[in-house]
Coordinates of C-alpha atoms and ligand atoms in Angstrom, one line a residue:
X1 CA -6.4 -8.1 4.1
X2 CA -7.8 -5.9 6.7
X3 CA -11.0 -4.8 6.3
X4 CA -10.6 -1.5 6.3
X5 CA -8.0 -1.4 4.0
X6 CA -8.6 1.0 0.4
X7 CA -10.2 -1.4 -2.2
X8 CA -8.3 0.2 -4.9
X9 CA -10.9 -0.5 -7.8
X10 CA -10.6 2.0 -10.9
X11 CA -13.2 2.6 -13.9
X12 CA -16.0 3.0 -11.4
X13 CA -17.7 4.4 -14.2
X14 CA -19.1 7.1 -12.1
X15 CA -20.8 9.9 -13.9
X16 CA -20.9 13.0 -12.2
X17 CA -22.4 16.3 -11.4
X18 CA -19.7 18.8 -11.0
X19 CA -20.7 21.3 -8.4
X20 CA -17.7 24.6 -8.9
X21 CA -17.5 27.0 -6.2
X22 CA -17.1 30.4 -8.3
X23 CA -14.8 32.9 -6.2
X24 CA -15.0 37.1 -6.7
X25 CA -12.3 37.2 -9.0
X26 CA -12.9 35.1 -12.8
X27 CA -9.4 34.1 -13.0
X28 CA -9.6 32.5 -9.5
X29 CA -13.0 31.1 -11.0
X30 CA -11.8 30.0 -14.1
X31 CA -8.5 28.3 -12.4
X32 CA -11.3 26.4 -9.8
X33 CA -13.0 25.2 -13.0
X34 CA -10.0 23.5 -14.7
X35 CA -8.7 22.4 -11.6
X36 CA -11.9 20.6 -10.4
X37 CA -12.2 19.1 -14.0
X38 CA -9.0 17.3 -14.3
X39 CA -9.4 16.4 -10.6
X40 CA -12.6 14.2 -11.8
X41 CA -10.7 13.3 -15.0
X42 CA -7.4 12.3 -13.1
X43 CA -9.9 10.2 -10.6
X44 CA -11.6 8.3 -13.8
X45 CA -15.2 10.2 -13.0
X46 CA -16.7 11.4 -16.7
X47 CA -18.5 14.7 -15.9
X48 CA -22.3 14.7 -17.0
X49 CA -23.2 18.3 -16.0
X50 CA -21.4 21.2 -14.8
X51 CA -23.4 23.2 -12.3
X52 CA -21.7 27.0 -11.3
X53 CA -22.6 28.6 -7.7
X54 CA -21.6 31.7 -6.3
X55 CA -21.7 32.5 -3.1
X56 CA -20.8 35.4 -0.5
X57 CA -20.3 32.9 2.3
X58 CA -21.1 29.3 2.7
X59 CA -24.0 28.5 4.1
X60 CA -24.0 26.2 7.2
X61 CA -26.1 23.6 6.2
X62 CA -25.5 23.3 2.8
X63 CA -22.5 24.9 1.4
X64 CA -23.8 25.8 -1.8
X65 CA -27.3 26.9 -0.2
X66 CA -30.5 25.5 -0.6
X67 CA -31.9 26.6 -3.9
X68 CA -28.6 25.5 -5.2
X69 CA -29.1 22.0 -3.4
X70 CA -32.8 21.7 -5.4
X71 CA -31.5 22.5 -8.5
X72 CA -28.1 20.1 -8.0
X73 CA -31.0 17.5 -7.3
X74 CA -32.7 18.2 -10.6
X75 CA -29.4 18.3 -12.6
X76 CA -28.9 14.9 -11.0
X77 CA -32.2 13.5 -12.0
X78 CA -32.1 15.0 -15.4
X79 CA -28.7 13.7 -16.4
X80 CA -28.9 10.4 -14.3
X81 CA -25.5 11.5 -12.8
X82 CA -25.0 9.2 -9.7
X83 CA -22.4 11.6 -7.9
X84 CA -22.1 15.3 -7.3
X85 CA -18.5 16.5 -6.9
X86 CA -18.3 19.5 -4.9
X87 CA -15.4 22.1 -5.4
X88 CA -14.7 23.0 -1.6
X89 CA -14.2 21.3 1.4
X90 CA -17.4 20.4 3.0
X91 CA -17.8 19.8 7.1
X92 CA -19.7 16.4 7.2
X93 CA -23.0 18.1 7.9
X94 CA -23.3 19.9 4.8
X95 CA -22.0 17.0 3.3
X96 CA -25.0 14.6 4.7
X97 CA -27.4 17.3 4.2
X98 CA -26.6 17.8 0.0
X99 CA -26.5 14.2 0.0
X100 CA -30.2 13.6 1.8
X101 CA -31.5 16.7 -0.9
X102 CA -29.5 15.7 -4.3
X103 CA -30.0 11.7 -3.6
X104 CA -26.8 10.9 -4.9
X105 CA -23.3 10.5 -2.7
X106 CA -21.5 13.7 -2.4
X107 CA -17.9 14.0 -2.8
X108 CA -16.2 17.3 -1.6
X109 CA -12.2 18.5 -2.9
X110 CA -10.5 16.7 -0.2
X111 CA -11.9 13.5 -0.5
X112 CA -11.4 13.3 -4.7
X113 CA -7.6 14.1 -4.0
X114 CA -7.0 11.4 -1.5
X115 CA -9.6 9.2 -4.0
X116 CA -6.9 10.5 -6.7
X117 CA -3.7 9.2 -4.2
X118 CA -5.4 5.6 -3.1
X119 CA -5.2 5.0 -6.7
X120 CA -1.9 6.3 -7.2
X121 CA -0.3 5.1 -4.0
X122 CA 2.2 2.3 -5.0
X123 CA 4.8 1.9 -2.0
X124 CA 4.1 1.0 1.3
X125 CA 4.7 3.9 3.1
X126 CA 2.4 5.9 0.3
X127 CA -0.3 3.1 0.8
X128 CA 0.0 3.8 4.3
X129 CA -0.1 7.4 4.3
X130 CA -3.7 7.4 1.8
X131 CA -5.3 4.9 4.3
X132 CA -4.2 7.2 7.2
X133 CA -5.3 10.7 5.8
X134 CA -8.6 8.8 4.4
X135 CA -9.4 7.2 7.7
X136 CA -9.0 11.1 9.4
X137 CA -10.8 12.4 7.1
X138 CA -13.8 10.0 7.8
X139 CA -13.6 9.8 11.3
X140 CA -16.1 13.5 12.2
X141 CA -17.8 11.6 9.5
X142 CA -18.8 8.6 11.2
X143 CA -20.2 10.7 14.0
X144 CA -23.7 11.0 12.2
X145 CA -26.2 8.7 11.3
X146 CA -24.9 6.4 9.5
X147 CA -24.5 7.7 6.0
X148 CA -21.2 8.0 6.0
X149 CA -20.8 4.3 6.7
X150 CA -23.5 3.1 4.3
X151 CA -21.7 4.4 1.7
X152 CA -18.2 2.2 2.5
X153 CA -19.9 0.3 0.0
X154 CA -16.5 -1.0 -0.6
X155 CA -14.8 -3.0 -3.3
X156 CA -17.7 -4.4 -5.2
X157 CA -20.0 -1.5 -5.8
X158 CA -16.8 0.8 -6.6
X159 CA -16.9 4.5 -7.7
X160 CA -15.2 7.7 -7.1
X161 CA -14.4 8.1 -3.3
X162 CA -15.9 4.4 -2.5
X163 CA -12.4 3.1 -2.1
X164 CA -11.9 4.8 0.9
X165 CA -11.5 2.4 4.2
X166 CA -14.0 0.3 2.4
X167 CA -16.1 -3.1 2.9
X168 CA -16.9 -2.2 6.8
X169 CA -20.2 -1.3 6.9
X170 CA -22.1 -0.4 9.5
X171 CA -20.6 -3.0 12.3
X172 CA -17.6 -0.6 12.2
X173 CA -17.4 2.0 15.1
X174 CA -15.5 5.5 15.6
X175 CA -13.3 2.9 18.4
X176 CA -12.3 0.6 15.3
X177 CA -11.2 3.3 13.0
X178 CA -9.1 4.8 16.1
X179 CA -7.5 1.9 17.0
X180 CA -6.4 1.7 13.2
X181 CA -5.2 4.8 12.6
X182 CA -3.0 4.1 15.7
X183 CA -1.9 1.4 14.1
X184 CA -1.0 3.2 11.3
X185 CA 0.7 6.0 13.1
X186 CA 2.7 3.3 15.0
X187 CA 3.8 1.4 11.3
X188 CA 4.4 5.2 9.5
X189 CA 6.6 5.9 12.4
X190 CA 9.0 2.6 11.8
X191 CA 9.0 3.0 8.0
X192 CA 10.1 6.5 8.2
X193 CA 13.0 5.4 10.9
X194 CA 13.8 3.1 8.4
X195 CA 14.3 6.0 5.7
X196 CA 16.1 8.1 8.9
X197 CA 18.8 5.4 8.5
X198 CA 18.9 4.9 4.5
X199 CA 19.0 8.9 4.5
X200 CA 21.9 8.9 6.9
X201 CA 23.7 6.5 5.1
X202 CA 22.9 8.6 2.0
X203 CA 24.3 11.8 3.7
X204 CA 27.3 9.5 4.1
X205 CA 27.9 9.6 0.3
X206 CA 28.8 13.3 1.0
X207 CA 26.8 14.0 -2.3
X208 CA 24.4 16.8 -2.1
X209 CA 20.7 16.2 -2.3
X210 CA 18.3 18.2 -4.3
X211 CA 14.1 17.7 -4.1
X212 CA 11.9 18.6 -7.0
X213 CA 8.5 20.3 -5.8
X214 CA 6.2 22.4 -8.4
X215 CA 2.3 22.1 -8.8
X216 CA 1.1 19.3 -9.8
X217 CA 1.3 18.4 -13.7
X218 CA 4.7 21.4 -13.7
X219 CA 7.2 18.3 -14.9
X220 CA 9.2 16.9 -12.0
X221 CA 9.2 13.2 -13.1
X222 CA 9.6 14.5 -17.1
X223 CA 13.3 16.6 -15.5
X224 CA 14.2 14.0 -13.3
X225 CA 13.9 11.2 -16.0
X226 CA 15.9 13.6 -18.4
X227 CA 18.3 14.3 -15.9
X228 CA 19.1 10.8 -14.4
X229 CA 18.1 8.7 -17.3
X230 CA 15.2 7.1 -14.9
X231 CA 11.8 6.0 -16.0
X232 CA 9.3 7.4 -13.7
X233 CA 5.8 7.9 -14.9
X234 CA 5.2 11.1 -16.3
X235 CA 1.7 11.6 -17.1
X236 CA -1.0 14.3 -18.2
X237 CA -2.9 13.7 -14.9
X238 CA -2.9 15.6 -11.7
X239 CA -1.0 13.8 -9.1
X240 CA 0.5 11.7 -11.4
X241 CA 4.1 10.4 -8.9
X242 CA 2.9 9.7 -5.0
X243 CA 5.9 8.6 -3.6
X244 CA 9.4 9.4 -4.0
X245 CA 12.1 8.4 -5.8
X246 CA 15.6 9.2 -5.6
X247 CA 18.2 9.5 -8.5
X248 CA 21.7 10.2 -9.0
X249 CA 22.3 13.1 -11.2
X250 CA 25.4 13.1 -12.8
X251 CA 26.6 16.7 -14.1
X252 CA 28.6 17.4 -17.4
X253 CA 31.6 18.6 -15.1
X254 CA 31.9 15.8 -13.3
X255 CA 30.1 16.8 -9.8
X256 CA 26.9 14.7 -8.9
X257 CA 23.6 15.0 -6.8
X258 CA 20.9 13.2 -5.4
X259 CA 17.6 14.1 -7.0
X260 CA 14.3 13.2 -5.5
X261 CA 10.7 13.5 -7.2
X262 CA 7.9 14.4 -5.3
X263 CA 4.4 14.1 -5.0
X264 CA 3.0 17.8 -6.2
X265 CA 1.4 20.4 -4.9
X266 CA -2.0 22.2 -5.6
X267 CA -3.5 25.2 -4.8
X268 CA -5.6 25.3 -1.3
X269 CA -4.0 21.8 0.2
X270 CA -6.0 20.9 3.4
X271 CA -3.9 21.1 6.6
X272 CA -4.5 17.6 7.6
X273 CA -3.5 16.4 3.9
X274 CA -0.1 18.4 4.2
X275 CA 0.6 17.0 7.7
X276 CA -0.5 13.0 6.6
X277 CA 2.1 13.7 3.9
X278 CA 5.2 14.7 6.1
X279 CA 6.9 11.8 5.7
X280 CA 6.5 12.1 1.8
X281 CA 7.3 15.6 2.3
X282 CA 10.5 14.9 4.4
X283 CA 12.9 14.8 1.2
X284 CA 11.6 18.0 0.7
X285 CA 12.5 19.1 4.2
X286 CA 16.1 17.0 4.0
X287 CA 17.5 18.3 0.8
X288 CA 20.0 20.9 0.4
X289 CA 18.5 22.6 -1.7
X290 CA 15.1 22.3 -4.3
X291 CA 14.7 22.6 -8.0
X292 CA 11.0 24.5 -8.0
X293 CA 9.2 23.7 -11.6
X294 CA 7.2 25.9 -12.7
X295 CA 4.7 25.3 -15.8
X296 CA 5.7 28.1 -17.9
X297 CA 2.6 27.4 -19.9
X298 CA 0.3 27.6 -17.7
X299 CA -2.1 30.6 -17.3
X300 CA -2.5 30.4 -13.8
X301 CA 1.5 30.1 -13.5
X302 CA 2.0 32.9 -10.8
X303 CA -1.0 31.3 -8.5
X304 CA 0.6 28.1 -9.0
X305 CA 4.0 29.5 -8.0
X306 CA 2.4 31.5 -4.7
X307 CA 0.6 27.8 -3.7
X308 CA 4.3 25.9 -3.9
X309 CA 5.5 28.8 -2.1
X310 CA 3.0 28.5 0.3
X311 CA 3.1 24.4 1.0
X312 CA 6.7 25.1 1.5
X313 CA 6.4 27.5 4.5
X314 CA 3.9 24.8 5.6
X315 CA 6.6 22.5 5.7
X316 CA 9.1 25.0 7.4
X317 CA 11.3 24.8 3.9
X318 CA 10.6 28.4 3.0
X319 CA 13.9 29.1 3.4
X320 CA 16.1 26.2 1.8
X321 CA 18.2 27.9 -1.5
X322 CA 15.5 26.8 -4.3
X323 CA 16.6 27.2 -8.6
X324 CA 13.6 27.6 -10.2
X325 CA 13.1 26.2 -13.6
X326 CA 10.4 27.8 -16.1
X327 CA 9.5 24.4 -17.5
X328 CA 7.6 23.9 -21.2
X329 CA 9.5 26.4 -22.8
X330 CA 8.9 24.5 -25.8
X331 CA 5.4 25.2 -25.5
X332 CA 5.9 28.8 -25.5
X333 CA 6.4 31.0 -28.6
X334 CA 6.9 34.3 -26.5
X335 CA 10.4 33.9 -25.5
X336 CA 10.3 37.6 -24.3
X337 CA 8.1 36.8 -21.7
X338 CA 10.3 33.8 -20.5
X339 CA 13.3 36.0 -20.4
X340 CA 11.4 38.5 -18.4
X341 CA 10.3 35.8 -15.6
X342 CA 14.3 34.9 -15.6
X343 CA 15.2 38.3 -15.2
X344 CA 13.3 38.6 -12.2
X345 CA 13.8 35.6 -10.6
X346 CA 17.1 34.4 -8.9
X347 CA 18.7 31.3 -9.8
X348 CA 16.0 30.9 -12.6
X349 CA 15.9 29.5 -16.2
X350 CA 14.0 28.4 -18.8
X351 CA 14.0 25.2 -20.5
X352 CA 11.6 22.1 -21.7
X353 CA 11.8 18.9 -19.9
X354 CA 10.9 17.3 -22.8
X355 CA 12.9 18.5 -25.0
X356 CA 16.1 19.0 -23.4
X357 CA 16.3 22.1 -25.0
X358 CA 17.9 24.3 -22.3
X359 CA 19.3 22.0 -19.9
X360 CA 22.9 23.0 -19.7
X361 CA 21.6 26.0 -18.1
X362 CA 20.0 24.4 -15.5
X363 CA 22.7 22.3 -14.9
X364 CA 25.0 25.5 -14.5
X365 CA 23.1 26.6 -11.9
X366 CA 22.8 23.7 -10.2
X367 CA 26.4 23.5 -10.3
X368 CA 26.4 27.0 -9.0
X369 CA 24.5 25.8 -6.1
X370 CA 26.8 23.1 -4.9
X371 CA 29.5 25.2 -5.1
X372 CA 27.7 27.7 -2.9
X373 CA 27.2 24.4 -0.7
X374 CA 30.7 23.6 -0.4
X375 CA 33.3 24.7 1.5
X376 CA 36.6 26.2 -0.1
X377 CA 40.1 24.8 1.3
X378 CA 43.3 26.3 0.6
X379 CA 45.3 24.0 2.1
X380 CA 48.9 22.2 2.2
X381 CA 48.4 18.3 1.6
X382 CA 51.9 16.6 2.8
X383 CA 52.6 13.6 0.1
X384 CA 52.2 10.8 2.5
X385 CA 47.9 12.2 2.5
X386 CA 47.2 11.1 -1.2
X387 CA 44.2 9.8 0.7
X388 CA 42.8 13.3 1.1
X389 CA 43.5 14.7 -2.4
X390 CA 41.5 11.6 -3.6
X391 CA 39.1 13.1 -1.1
X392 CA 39.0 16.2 -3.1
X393 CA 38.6 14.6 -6.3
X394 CA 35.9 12.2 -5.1
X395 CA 33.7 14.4 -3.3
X396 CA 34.5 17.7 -4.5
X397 CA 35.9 19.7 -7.0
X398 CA 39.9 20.9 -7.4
X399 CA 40.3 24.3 -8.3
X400 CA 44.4 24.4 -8.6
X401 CA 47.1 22.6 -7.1
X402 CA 50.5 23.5 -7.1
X403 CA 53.2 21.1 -5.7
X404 CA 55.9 22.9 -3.3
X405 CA 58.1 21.2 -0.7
X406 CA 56.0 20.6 2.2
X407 CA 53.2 18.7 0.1
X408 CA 50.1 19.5 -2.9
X409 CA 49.0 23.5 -1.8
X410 CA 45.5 22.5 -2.8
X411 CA 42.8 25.0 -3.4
X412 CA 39.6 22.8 -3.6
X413 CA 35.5 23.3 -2.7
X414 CA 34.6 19.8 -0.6
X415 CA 31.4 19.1 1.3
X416 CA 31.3 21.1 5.0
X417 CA 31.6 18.2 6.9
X418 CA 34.6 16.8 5.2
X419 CA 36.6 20.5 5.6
X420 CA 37.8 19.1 9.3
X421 CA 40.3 16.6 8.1
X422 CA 41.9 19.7 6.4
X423 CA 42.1 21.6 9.1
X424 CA 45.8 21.1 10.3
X425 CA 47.0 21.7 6.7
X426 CA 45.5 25.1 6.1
X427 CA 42.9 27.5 5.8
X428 CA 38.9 27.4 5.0
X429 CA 38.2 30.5 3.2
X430 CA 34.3 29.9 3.3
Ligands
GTP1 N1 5.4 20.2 -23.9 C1 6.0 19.9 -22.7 N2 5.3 19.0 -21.9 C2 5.9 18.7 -20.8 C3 7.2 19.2 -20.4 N3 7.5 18.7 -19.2 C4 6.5 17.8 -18.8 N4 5.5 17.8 -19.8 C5 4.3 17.1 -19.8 O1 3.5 17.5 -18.7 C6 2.8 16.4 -18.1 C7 3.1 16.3 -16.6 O2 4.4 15.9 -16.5 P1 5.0 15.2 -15.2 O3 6.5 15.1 -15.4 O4 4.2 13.9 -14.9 O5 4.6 16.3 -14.1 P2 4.8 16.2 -12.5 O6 5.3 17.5 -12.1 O7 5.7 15.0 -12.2 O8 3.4 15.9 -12.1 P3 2.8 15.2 -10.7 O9 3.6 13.9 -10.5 O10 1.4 14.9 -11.1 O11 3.0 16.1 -9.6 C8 3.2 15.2 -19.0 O12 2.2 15.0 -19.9 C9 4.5 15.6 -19.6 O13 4.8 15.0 -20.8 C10 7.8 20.1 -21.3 O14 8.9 20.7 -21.0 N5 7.2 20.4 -22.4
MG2 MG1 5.4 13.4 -11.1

């Protein structure tokens, strides 16, 4: 194994002081509490203390500010917590300088999502992608004097955020970790040509494709395994799927899709995290259209919606068609208030991916979708062309036939790029 491969050891055991940034606004605040807390609980770090700060603007050296950093250092000494997590991003000064002050390692947002995603990445493309976005995250690090490096402890001393590019120590220079992540650019490159040419063969199928995006926790993998009958792990944790996985959907009427699950989004997703994720990100970017899941549940629903919203003009998808479904319906005893965000919403509905309860609804509008995908044919088929009414039936979907002398007058909706073969037997109305 290379050595500065992730160590991937869990149940570090790590007891932590978390450090939340409180914003203006005390919904903002309160959703920055939860979020930061199941971050450590989805990373397997048990919080000892909770510490609140509020600040008008960070300070340069510290973040939090100095009287904050003394008194993080006495939480830490009172509760014996041997990590403070920090609720922001830090730049690696302020990160060294709250590390020399508390006397514990200090983990900022960024690093305990990609600590979250080395444990979750299972494929090699996702490992790939972790190592990658870790080793750029490190890199300014490394720059400083050496605490950065003395805490790549790696596998045996474990712990949140030690299973980063680990077991190098300090013989490892900013030239090593270059020359890796060009290596790892150069093997992310080939894996995603790879996928170029299973997607193309894929397009081939002439069966639309559909990505799942949502926060993180909304219910992609619960849908898609109701939908397509697949097992992906569905789980109470943030960040629960990595990588993708691709299903066949097959509708009550008969028509069929392509479904993909992808990794989720959260609220205030670094640039670089977005961008290390592209090739993740790319059935998002490929589909025809996406199924947005919302957490109908959840109280910071509307922020959660604007943050998807927001990762998908990072992507350039803002303006693929999107259904969105107002998931955990089951969880809500105020229907009114379900069948108000409906009402207001195009192509939305409500239902529970657990349930079922409300599927056919979704699966009406997602037939809705394909035909708005398709293009409609009105066209005589002589009878030696069988071949293309089979066509029609296999790819598409027959709205009437009638059979005159010249051939089968077909009125069907087929894929776009099939509609050419049908063009010297009649009309495409759309
Ligand atoms: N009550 C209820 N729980 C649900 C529903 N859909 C999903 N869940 C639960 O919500 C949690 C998260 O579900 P997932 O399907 O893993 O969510 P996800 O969107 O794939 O999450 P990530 O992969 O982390 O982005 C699990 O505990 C599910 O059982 C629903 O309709 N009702
Ligand atoms: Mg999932």
């Amino acid at each position: 194994m290379n050595p500065l491969n992730p160590t991937h050891d869990t149940g570090s055991g790590d007891r932590a002081l978390l450090i939340v940034v409180d914003a203006k606004d005390q919904r903002e605040s309160d959703a920055n509490t939860e979020e930061l807390r199941l971050l450590a609980d989805s990373a397997g770090v048990k919080t000892a203390d909770e510490m609140h700060v509020r600040r008008q603007y960070p300070d340069a050296r510290f973040y939090i500010g100095s009287g904050n950093a003394e008194e993080a250092h006495l939480r830490v000494q009172e509760t014996g917590a041997n990590v403070a997590i920090v609720g922001a991003d830090l730049s690696p000064a302020q990160q060294r300088n709250l590390e020399t002050t508390t006397e514990v390692r200090v983990v900022d947002r960024t690093q305990l999502i990609l600590d979250i995603f080395a444990q979750r990445a299972r494929t090699s493309e996702g490992k790939l992608q972790v190592e990658l976005a870790q080793l750029q995250y490190l890199l300014p690090r490394l720059s400083g004097k050496g605490i950065a490096m003395s805490r790549l402890g790696g596998g045996s001393a474990g712990g949140v955020a030690t299973r980063g590019p680990g077991e190098t120590k300090l013989e490892t220079d900013r030239r090593r970790v270059r020359d890796r992540i060009s290596l790892l650019k150069d093997e992310l490159e080939s894996v995603v040509k790879q996928r170029a040419v299973q997607n193309k063969a894929r397009r081939q199928l002439h069966i639309p494709g559909a990505a799942l995006v949502g926060y993180t926790s909304a219910g992609k993998s619960t849908l898609l395994n109701l939908l397509a009958g697949a097992d992906v792990e569905a789980h109470a944790r943030l960040f629960a799927t990595l990588d993708p996985t691709t299903r066949r959907v097959d509708l009550q009427d008969g028509a069929s899709i392509l479904l993909s699950d992808t990794v989720g989004f959260i609220r205030n997703l670094p640039h670089h995290l977005v961008a290390a994720f592209r090739a993740t990100l790319e059935e998002v970017t490929d589909s025809d259209f996406l199924i947005h899941v919302v957490d109908s549940a959840h109280h910071f629903l509307h922020e959660q919606r604007i943050a998807v919203d927001n990762v998908l003009a990072d992507l350039g998808a803002q303006n693929k068609p999107v259904i969105t479904v107002f998931n955990k319906s089951d969880l809500l005893s105020n229907q009114y208030e379900l069948r108000r965000l409906v009402a207001e919403t195009p192509d939305s509905c409500y239902m529970s991916a657990l349930t079922g309860e409300g599927r056919q609804y979704l699966e009406a509008l997602i037939q809705k979708m394909i035909s708005r995908l398709m293009t409609r044919i009105n066209a005589t088929v002589p009878y030696d062309r069988g071949d293309l009414v089979a066509l029609c039936h296999e790819h598409g979907r027959i709205l009437s036939t009638e059979y005159v002398p010249e051939g089968v007058l077909i009125e069907a909706e087929i894929p776009p790029n099939l509609a050419a073969r049908f063009e010297q037997y009649g009309i495409t109305i759309s």
